[in-house]
Amino acid sequence: MPGITDLTQLLSSMKPHLAEGEFAYCTVPASALGGYLFLEPIGLFREKEGVTLILPVEMARQAGLPAAPAMRMITLQVHSSLEAVGLTAAFAAALGNEGISANVVAAYYHDHIFVPAGDADRAMAALLALSAAQPRS
């Protein structure tokens, strides 16, 4: 099933959900990645400098990896198309207007926004207000 591309529909139906727990972005050398997969990262990305792992804070600490800053994950529950235009810009602007940083991971079905743990409630409020301000179809 293809994802939604209409920006108004995406924003009005994004249904942000704040996941339980806190997460950390960590990096390991690409050559050592196999030794960290047991931590079951919820995300990873290979760059020339190394591999970024997104892990629950507790798992990062157990592995001796830096676990700061602690982040919370907000998942937009709408099935957005990877070709949708404007969704990231809209929610980034809403969060930016509140002084909240956003680290975004776009997966096949959903967008996941990582925000500083202390800003999670304000981020949810901003996203819910953005969604509520959209015309309903």
PDB file of C-alpha atoms in Angstrom:
ATOM      1  CA  MET A   1       0.000   0.000   0.000  1.00  0.00           C
ATOM      2  CA  PRO A   2       1.501   3.343  -1.013  1.00  0.00           C
ATOM      3  CA  GLY A   3       1.908   6.076   1.569  1.00  0.00           C
ATOM      4  CA  ILE A   4       0.074   9.392   1.643  1.00  0.00           C
ATOM      5  CA  THR A   5       1.587  12.313  -0.280  1.00  0.00           C
ATOM      6  CA  ASP A   6      -1.019  15.053   0.323  1.00  0.00           C
ATOM      7  CA  LEU A   7       0.487  17.432   2.896  1.00  0.00           C
ATOM      8  CA  THR A   8      -2.808  18.576   4.425  1.00  0.00           C
ATOM      9  CA  GLN A   9      -3.930  14.985   4.864  1.00  0.00           C
ATOM     10  CA  LEU A  10      -0.552  14.011   6.345  1.00  0.00           C
ATOM     11  CA  LEU A  11      -0.596  16.836   8.869  1.00  0.00           C
ATOM     12  CA  SER A  12      -4.233  16.413   9.873  1.00  0.00           C
ATOM     13  CA  SER A  13      -3.840  12.673  10.442  1.00  0.00           C
ATOM     14  CA  MET A  14      -0.254  12.368  11.700  1.00  0.00           C
ATOM     15  CA  LYS A  15      -1.290  11.182  15.212  1.00  0.00           C
ATOM     16  CA  PRO A  16       2.018  11.714  17.042  1.00  0.00           C
ATOM     17  CA  HIS A  17       2.778   9.012  19.596  1.00  0.00           C
ATOM     18  CA  LEU A  18       5.408   9.403  22.320  1.00  0.00           C
ATOM     19  CA  ALA A  19       7.231   6.088  22.768  1.00  0.00           C
ATOM     20  CA  GLU A  20       8.157   4.792  26.192  1.00  0.00           C
ATOM     21  CA  GLY A  21      11.744   5.150  27.316  1.00  0.00           C
ATOM     22  CA  GLU A  22      14.714   7.245  26.349  1.00  0.00           C
ATOM     23  CA  PHE A  23      17.136   6.716  23.491  1.00  0.00           C
ATOM     24  CA  ALA A  24      20.720   7.668  22.707  1.00  0.00           C
ATOM     25  CA  TYR A  25      22.600   8.199  19.482  1.00  0.00           C
ATOM     26  CA  CYS A  26      25.944   6.369  19.676  1.00  0.00           C
ATOM     27  CA  THR A  27      28.668   5.711  17.142  1.00  0.00           C
ATOM     28  CA  VAL A  28      30.912   2.699  16.660  1.00  0.00           C
ATOM     29  CA  PRO A  29      33.526   1.880  14.027  1.00  0.00           C
ATOM     30  CA  ALA A  30      32.009   0.106  11.029  1.00  0.00           C
ATOM     31  CA  SER A  31      34.481  -2.734  11.509  1.00  0.00           C
ATOM     32  CA  ALA A  32      33.088  -3.317  15.026  1.00  0.00           C
ATOM     33  CA  LEU A  33      29.378  -3.179  14.142  1.00  0.00           C
ATOM     34  CA  GLY A  34      28.863  -6.930  14.510  1.00  0.00           C
ATOM     35  CA  GLY A  35      29.872  -6.698  18.166  1.00  0.00           C
ATOM     36  CA  TYR A  36      27.038  -4.267  18.893  1.00  0.00           C
ATOM     37  CA  LEU A  37      24.096  -5.817  17.043  1.00  0.00           C
ATOM     38  CA  PHE A  38      23.137  -7.801  20.157  1.00  0.00           C
ATOM     39  CA  LEU A  39      22.035  -4.425  21.590  1.00  0.00           C
ATOM     40  CA  GLU A  40      19.196  -4.509  19.035  1.00  0.00           C
ATOM     41  CA  PRO A  41      19.394  -0.886  17.868  1.00  0.00           C
ATOM     42  CA  ILE A  42      16.112   0.585  16.710  1.00  0.00           C
ATOM     43  CA  GLY A  43      18.057   2.407  14.019  1.00  0.00           C
ATOM     44  CA  LEU A  44      21.467   2.470  12.436  1.00  0.00           C
ATOM     45  CA  PHE A  45      23.136   4.450   9.702  1.00  0.00           C
ATOM     46  CA  ARG A  46      26.567   3.991   8.154  1.00  0.00           C
ATOM     47  CA  GLU A  47      28.679   7.106   7.544  1.00  0.00           C
ATOM     48  CA  LYS A  48      32.323   7.325   6.516  1.00  0.00           C
ATOM     49  CA  GLU A  49      33.259   8.137  10.137  1.00  0.00           C
ATOM     50  CA  GLY A  50      31.468   5.122  11.609  1.00  0.00           C
ATOM     51  CA  VAL A  51      28.040   3.631  12.244  1.00  0.00           C
ATOM     52  CA  THR A  52      25.428   5.547  14.217  1.00  0.00           C
ATOM     53  CA  LEU A  53      23.280   3.366  16.454  1.00  0.00           C
ATOM     54  CA  ILE A  54      20.046   4.531  18.042  1.00  0.00           C
ATOM     55  CA  LEU A  55      19.681   2.571  21.265  1.00  0.00           C
ATOM     56  CA  PRO A  56      17.657   2.611  24.437  1.00  0.00           C
ATOM     57  CA  VAL A  57      19.723   4.600  26.933  1.00  0.00           C
ATOM     58  CA  GLU A  58      20.022   1.576  29.247  1.00  0.00           C
ATOM     59  CA  MET A  59      21.492  -0.578  26.467  1.00  0.00           C
ATOM     60  CA  ALA A  60      23.995   2.125  25.528  1.00  0.00           C
ATOM     61  CA  ARG A  61      25.138   2.411  29.140  1.00  0.00           C
ATOM     62  CA  GLN A  62      25.444  -1.367  29.521  1.00  0.00           C
ATOM     63  CA  ALA A  63      27.685  -1.418  26.445  1.00  0.00           C
ATOM     64  CA  GLY A  64      29.821   1.426  27.801  1.00  0.00           C
ATOM     65  CA  LEU A  65      28.708   3.814  25.071  1.00  0.00           C
ATOM     66  CA  PRO A  66      27.932   7.486  25.749  1.00  0.00           C
ATOM     67  CA  ALA A  67      24.228   7.847  26.464  1.00  0.00           C
ATOM     68  CA  ALA A  68      23.828  11.608  26.390  1.00  0.00           C
ATOM     69  CA  PRO A  69      21.864  13.482  25.394  1.00  0.00           C
ATOM     70  CA  ALA A  70      18.849  11.360  26.255  1.00  0.00           C
ATOM     71  CA  MET A  71      16.193  11.561  23.544  1.00  0.00           C
ATOM     72  CA  ARG A  72      12.523  10.634  23.352  1.00  0.00           C
ATOM     73  CA  MET A  73      10.995   9.221  20.182  1.00  0.00           C
ATOM     74  CA  ILE A  74       7.782  10.561  18.702  1.00  0.00           C
ATOM     75  CA  THR A  75       6.323   8.456  15.906  1.00  0.00           C
ATOM     76  CA  LEU A  76       3.944  10.016  13.421  1.00  0.00           C
ATOM     77  CA  GLN A  77       1.455   7.213  12.989  1.00  0.00           C
ATOM     78  CA  VAL A  78       0.302   8.313   9.530  1.00  0.00           C
ATOM     79  CA  HIS A  79       1.704   6.200   6.659  1.00  0.00           C
ATOM     80  CA  SER A  80       3.660   8.886   4.856  1.00  0.00           C
ATOM     81  CA  SER A  81       5.091   8.315   1.412  1.00  0.00           C
ATOM     82  CA  LEU A  82       8.842   8.585   1.054  1.00  0.00           C
ATOM     83  CA  GLU A  83       8.018  10.985  -1.800  1.00  0.00           C
ATOM     84  CA  ALA A  84       5.779  13.284   0.259  1.00  0.00           C
ATOM     85  CA  VAL A  85       6.809  16.933   0.100  1.00  0.00           C
ATOM     86  CA  GLY A  86       6.645  19.317   3.054  1.00  0.00           C
ATOM     87  CA  LEU A  87       5.900  17.060   6.031  1.00  0.00           C
ATOM     88  CA  THR A  88       9.375  17.262   7.541  1.00  0.00           C
ATOM     89  CA  ALA A  89       9.537  21.011   6.924  1.00  0.00           C
ATOM     90  CA  ALA A  90       6.152  21.556   8.590  1.00  0.00           C
ATOM     91  CA  PHE A  91       6.851  19.651  11.786  1.00  0.00           C
ATOM     92  CA  ALA A  92      10.438  20.924  11.955  1.00  0.00           C
ATOM     93  CA  ALA A  93       9.122  24.492  11.769  1.00  0.00           C
ATOM     94  CA  ALA A  94       6.525  23.809  14.478  1.00  0.00           C
ATOM     95  CA  LEU A  95       9.193  22.359  16.765  1.00  0.00           C
ATOM     96  CA  GLY A  96      11.739  25.020  15.834  1.00  0.00           C
ATOM     97  CA  ASN A  97       9.241  27.745  16.756  1.00  0.00           C
ATOM     98  CA  GLU A  98       9.214  26.197  20.237  1.00  0.00           C
ATOM     99  CA  GLY A  99      13.025  26.010  20.392  1.00  0.00           C
ATOM    100  CA  ILE A 100      13.007  22.199  20.224  1.00  0.00           C
ATOM    101  CA  SER A 101      15.620  20.333  18.213  1.00  0.00           C
ATOM    102  CA  ALA A 102      14.405  17.480  16.022  1.00  0.00           C
ATOM    103  CA  ASN A 103      16.384  14.525  14.733  1.00  0.00           C
ATOM    104  CA  VAL A 104      14.293  12.738  12.142  1.00  0.00           C
ATOM    105  CA  VAL A 105      14.425   9.168  10.912  1.00  0.00           C
ATOM    106  CA  ALA A 106      12.171   8.433   7.964  1.00  0.00           C
ATOM    107  CA  ALA A 107      11.341   4.754   7.693  1.00  0.00           C
ATOM    108  CA  TYR A 108       9.142   3.013   5.120  1.00  0.00           C
ATOM    109  CA  TYR A 109       5.839   3.517   6.938  1.00  0.00           C
ATOM    110  CA  HIS A 110       6.400   6.320   9.431  1.00  0.00           C
ATOM    111  CA  ASP A 111       8.544   9.277  10.410  1.00  0.00           C
ATOM    112  CA  HIS A 112      10.191   9.130  13.828  1.00  0.00           C
ATOM    113  CA  ILE A 113      11.263  12.344  15.522  1.00  0.00           C
ATOM    114  CA  PHE A 114      13.848  12.237  18.304  1.00  0.00           C
ATOM    115  CA  VAL A 115      13.686  15.223  20.638  1.00  0.00           C
ATOM    116  CA  PRO A 116      15.587  16.013  23.842  1.00  0.00           C
ATOM    117  CA  ALA A 117      13.944  14.097  26.688  1.00  0.00           C
ATOM    118  CA  GLY A 118      13.167  17.275  28.630  1.00  0.00           C
ATOM    119  CA  ASP A 119      11.308  18.749  25.647  1.00  0.00           C
ATOM    120  CA  ALA A 120       9.133  15.730  24.825  1.00  0.00           C
ATOM    121  CA  ASP A 121       5.890  17.031  26.329  1.00  0.00           C
ATOM    122  CA  ARG A 122       6.263  20.432  24.651  1.00  0.00           C
ATOM    123  CA  ALA A 123       7.107  18.712  21.364  1.00  0.00           C
ATOM    124  CA  MET A 124       3.956  16.595  21.589  1.00  0.00           C
ATOM    125  CA  ALA A 125       1.889  19.699  22.295  1.00  0.00           C
ATOM    126  CA  ALA A 126       3.380  21.502  19.281  1.00  0.00           C
ATOM    127  CA  LEU A 127       2.760  18.542  16.972  1.00  0.00           C
ATOM    128  CA  LEU A 128      -0.800  18.057  18.212  1.00  0.00           C
ATOM    129  CA  ALA A 129      -1.490  21.779  17.680  1.00  0.00           C
ATOM    130  CA  LEU A 130      -0.053  21.595  14.159  1.00  0.00           C
ATOM    131  CA  SER A 131      -2.279  18.634  13.356  1.00  0.00           C
ATOM    132  CA  ALA A 132      -5.380  20.236  14.883  1.00  0.00           C
ATOM    133  CA  ALA A 133      -4.854  23.420  12.829  1.00  0.00           C
ATOM    134  CA  GLN A 134      -5.270  21.520   9.550  1.00  0.00           C
ATOM    135  CA  PRO A 135      -8.563  21.372   7.662  1.00  0.00           C
ATOM    136  CA  ARG A 136     -10.209  17.947   7.975  1.00  0.00           C
ATOM    137  CA  SER A 137     -11.181  16.174   4.786  1.00  0.00           C
TER     138      SER A 137
END
